[in-house]
Amino acid sequence: MSSVTADHVPTSHGHDDHDHKPHGWRRWLFATNHKDIGTMYLIFSFCMLLEGGVLALLLRTELFSPGLQFFQPELFNQFTTMHGLIMIFGAIMPAFVGFANWMIPLQIGASDMAFARMNNFSFWLLPIGAILFTVSFFVPGGANAAGWTMYAPLSLQMGPGMDFNIFAVHILGASSIMGAINIIVTVLNMRAPGMTLMKMPLFCWTWLITAYLLLAIMPVLAAAVTMLLTDRHFGTAFFNAAAGGDPVLYQHVFWFFGHPEVYVMILPAFGIVSAVVPAFSRKPLFGYASMVYATAAIAILSFLVWAHHMFATGMPVTGQLYFMYATMLISIPTGVKVFNWVATMWRGSLTFETPMLFAIGFIFVFTIGGFTGLILAVAPIDIAVHDTYYVIAHFHYVMVAGSLFGMYAGAYYWLPKWTGRMYDEKLGKWHFWSSMISFNITFFPMHFLGLAGMPRRYADYAAQFTDFNEIATIGAFWFGLSQLIFLYLAIKAWNGRGEPAPANPWEGATGLEWSVPSPAPFHTFVTPPVVK
Amino acid sequence: MTPEQRRKNRNTASALVILVIAVMVWAFWRGGSLGG
């Protein structure tokens, strides 16, 4: 691909100009427009990011000093668990669906998503799931404290908070499955004439593959938590060792979902970075086809490596060797991607606006997370640092600097298209540098803590870990406050303040989304464009 | 959207729903045969 041109240029007299839209609360409650639903997804996910972020700050507050300061260990464990669940199911996944809703129809020249009403239903399931998560803190026994993985047998012994969690996961899973079906059908059936699969922007490709991943894994998670539910209340013994079940089986089923889930949360970010880097390098993406194949290879391999999360449960050496080498194999297609991004920048006419800063930051810091992932893939090392802060550092380098920075790159890149206003570039750069520095202050010391043996999911720790924990806590508060800059910029743009944005504010950006005015009209591509 | 397009979308979605149900049944079956 990646520079498609269309012979469809909407004008003020054109077909795309009619901007009739419902008003008031009905517009949002009964929304069927992909842009409105995308906006709701993005707002919802940012609210959940703040909720999960507050929980993280409560954890870091307790961990500022050794000993118990503010929270009892039971409550601390509820915070760790709900921080993970809310960030994964409430913040990251819905945020990427928001991006998909906004951008996929615009990028493939479709008038809307394939199933507009189902799209509405998928969104409105989310607040129900979020309420169940949040309310579970106030039921007897409190929220789920078994960790986001909900391992048996601990999860079989929890109070009713666990049932709230199980229902929330069911509901959010149903929402994800519907969203995935909608995306696949839209991409496969609703592309504009001439928009062949291999001309699609990489973001659509990464989301198509992600949607297939979701369809394959969310039913497995649903089955796993349903088996938990029946073990808890209906006398079955899937995972209950006392009745002849096997708790390790739960881990196998969970991680068959859980490992591909990591790629569900990162592949769309790869797609965003693959849009941003060429735009600010003023060059087409290097190795488009290899990017597509690498994405597919990552997705396929992600199904074959789940037990690397379980080295410490004990498994035959042949099993350890297989999962170790299979995991290392994933670094090859991932390396292809990193190489292609760097090659795209090579001898490009680079500028460093905020989306590009976040994209380069993503590449740099995500790669660090990838390397620590490789280290963790080595079974003997994994057994040594299993369930320590090394693991926490690793996956926050992947999820925060990976998924979140990728999302910020996309948000700044497309904000002019969404709102019709340019953000304040200076504040955007402040947001990036402040986030980048504070992120590393928070999470880099955790590598050392993990290597020194500090276990995760404990409210207390030995005195020798104090210094690095103090640094991490200061960094966490700095990082949390930095995100308010983005909130301010987003609210300002959405309120129509700031410099008006042209249809294509970026010199090097290509693609159908830039052929429509900014902000994108309520209805776009009612007459499909013809892509050359 | 034309009726033809709607039919095509519905057929694709139906195939995907069958895939989802099959995966869920498979997960329960593995759970039952390995763990129970």
mmCIF file of C-alpha atoms in Angstrom, chain A residues 114-115 177 181 184-185 189-190 212 215-216 219-220 222-223 226-227 237-238 244-246 249 256, chain B residues 1 5-6 8-10 12-13 16-17 19-21 23-24 26-28 30-32 34-36:
data_model
loop_
_atom_site.group_PDB
_atom_site.id
_atom_site.type_symbol
_atom_site.label_atom_id
_atom_site.label_comp_id
_atom_site.label_asym_id
_atom_site.label_seq_id
_atom_site.Cartn_x
_atom_site.Cartn_y
_atom_site.Cartn_z
ATOM 1 C CA ALA A 114 -21.728 -3.485 9.301
ATOM 2 C CA PHE A 115 -24.062 -3.922 12.292
ATOM 3 C CA ILE A 177 -17.120 -10.829 20.736
ATOM 4 C CA ILE A 181 -17.700 -9.826 14.656
ATOM 5 C CA ILE A 184 -14.436 -8.576 10.754
ATOM 6 C CA VAL A 185 -17.653 -8.250 8.749
ATOM 7 C CA ASN A 189 -17.534 -6.951 3.224
ATOM 8 C CA MET A 190 -17.701 -3.177 3.275
ATOM 9 C CA TYR A 212 -10.039 -13.060 14.856
ATOM 10 C CA LEU A 215 -13.193 -14.627 18.551
ATOM 11 C CA ALA A 216 -10.859 -17.495 19.318
ATOM 12 C CA PRO A 219 -15.130 -17.946 24.392
ATOM 13 C CA VAL A 220 -12.307 -19.795 26.158
ATOM 14 C CA ALA A 222 -16.030 -17.357 29.130
ATOM 15 C CA ALA A 223 -15.839 -21.135 29.458
ATOM 16 C CA THR A 226 -18.254 -20.364 33.797
ATOM 17 C CA MET A 227 -16.519 -23.504 35.053
ATOM 18 C CA ALA A 237 -15.292 -30.236 40.138
ATOM 19 C CA PHE A 238 -13.459 -28.847 37.149
ATOM 20 C CA GLY A 244 -11.069 -34.603 42.079
ATOM 21 C CA GLY A 245 -10.620 -31.526 39.871
ATOM 22 C CA ASP A 246 -7.370 -30.019 38.693
ATOM 23 C CA LEU A 249 -6.100 -27.121 34.327
ATOM 24 C CA PHE A 256 -4.816 -20.166 26.374
ATOM 25 C CA MET B 1 -26.678 -0.628 2.457
ATOM 26 C CA GLN B 5 -24.943 -6.384 1.206
ATOM 27 C CA ARG B 6 -27.055 -7.029 4.310
ATOM 28 C CA LYS B 8 -23.709 -11.025 2.833
ATOM 29 C CA ASN B 9 -22.973 -9.399 6.190
ATOM 30 C CA ARG B 10 -25.477 -11.646 7.952
ATOM 31 C CA THR B 12 -20.428 -13.794 7.406
ATOM 32 C CA ALA B 13 -21.568 -12.987 10.937
ATOM 33 C CA LEU B 16 -18.345 -16.287 12.936
ATOM 34 C CA VAL B 17 -20.993 -16.971 15.595
ATOM 35 C CA LEU B 19 -16.960 -20.416 15.288
ATOM 36 C CA VAL B 20 -17.446 -18.744 18.686
ATOM 37 C CA ILE B 21 -19.880 -21.429 19.849
ATOM 38 C CA VAL B 23 -14.607 -22.730 20.566
ATOM 39 C CA MET B 24 -16.688 -22.444 23.734
ATOM 40 C CA TRP B 26 -14.332 -27.165 22.834
ATOM 41 C CA ALA B 27 -13.123 -25.359 25.973
ATOM 42 C CA PHE B 28 -15.825 -26.999 28.103
ATOM 43 C CA ARG B 30 -11.371 -30.060 27.371
ATOM 44 C CA GLY B 31 -12.241 -28.889 30.864
ATOM 45 C CA GLY B 32 -14.506 -31.871 31.431
ATOM 46 C CA LEU B 34 -9.001 -33.295 31.580
ATOM 47 C CA GLY B 35 -10.142 -31.937 34.890
ATOM 48 C CA GLY B 36 -13.312 -33.727 35.956
#
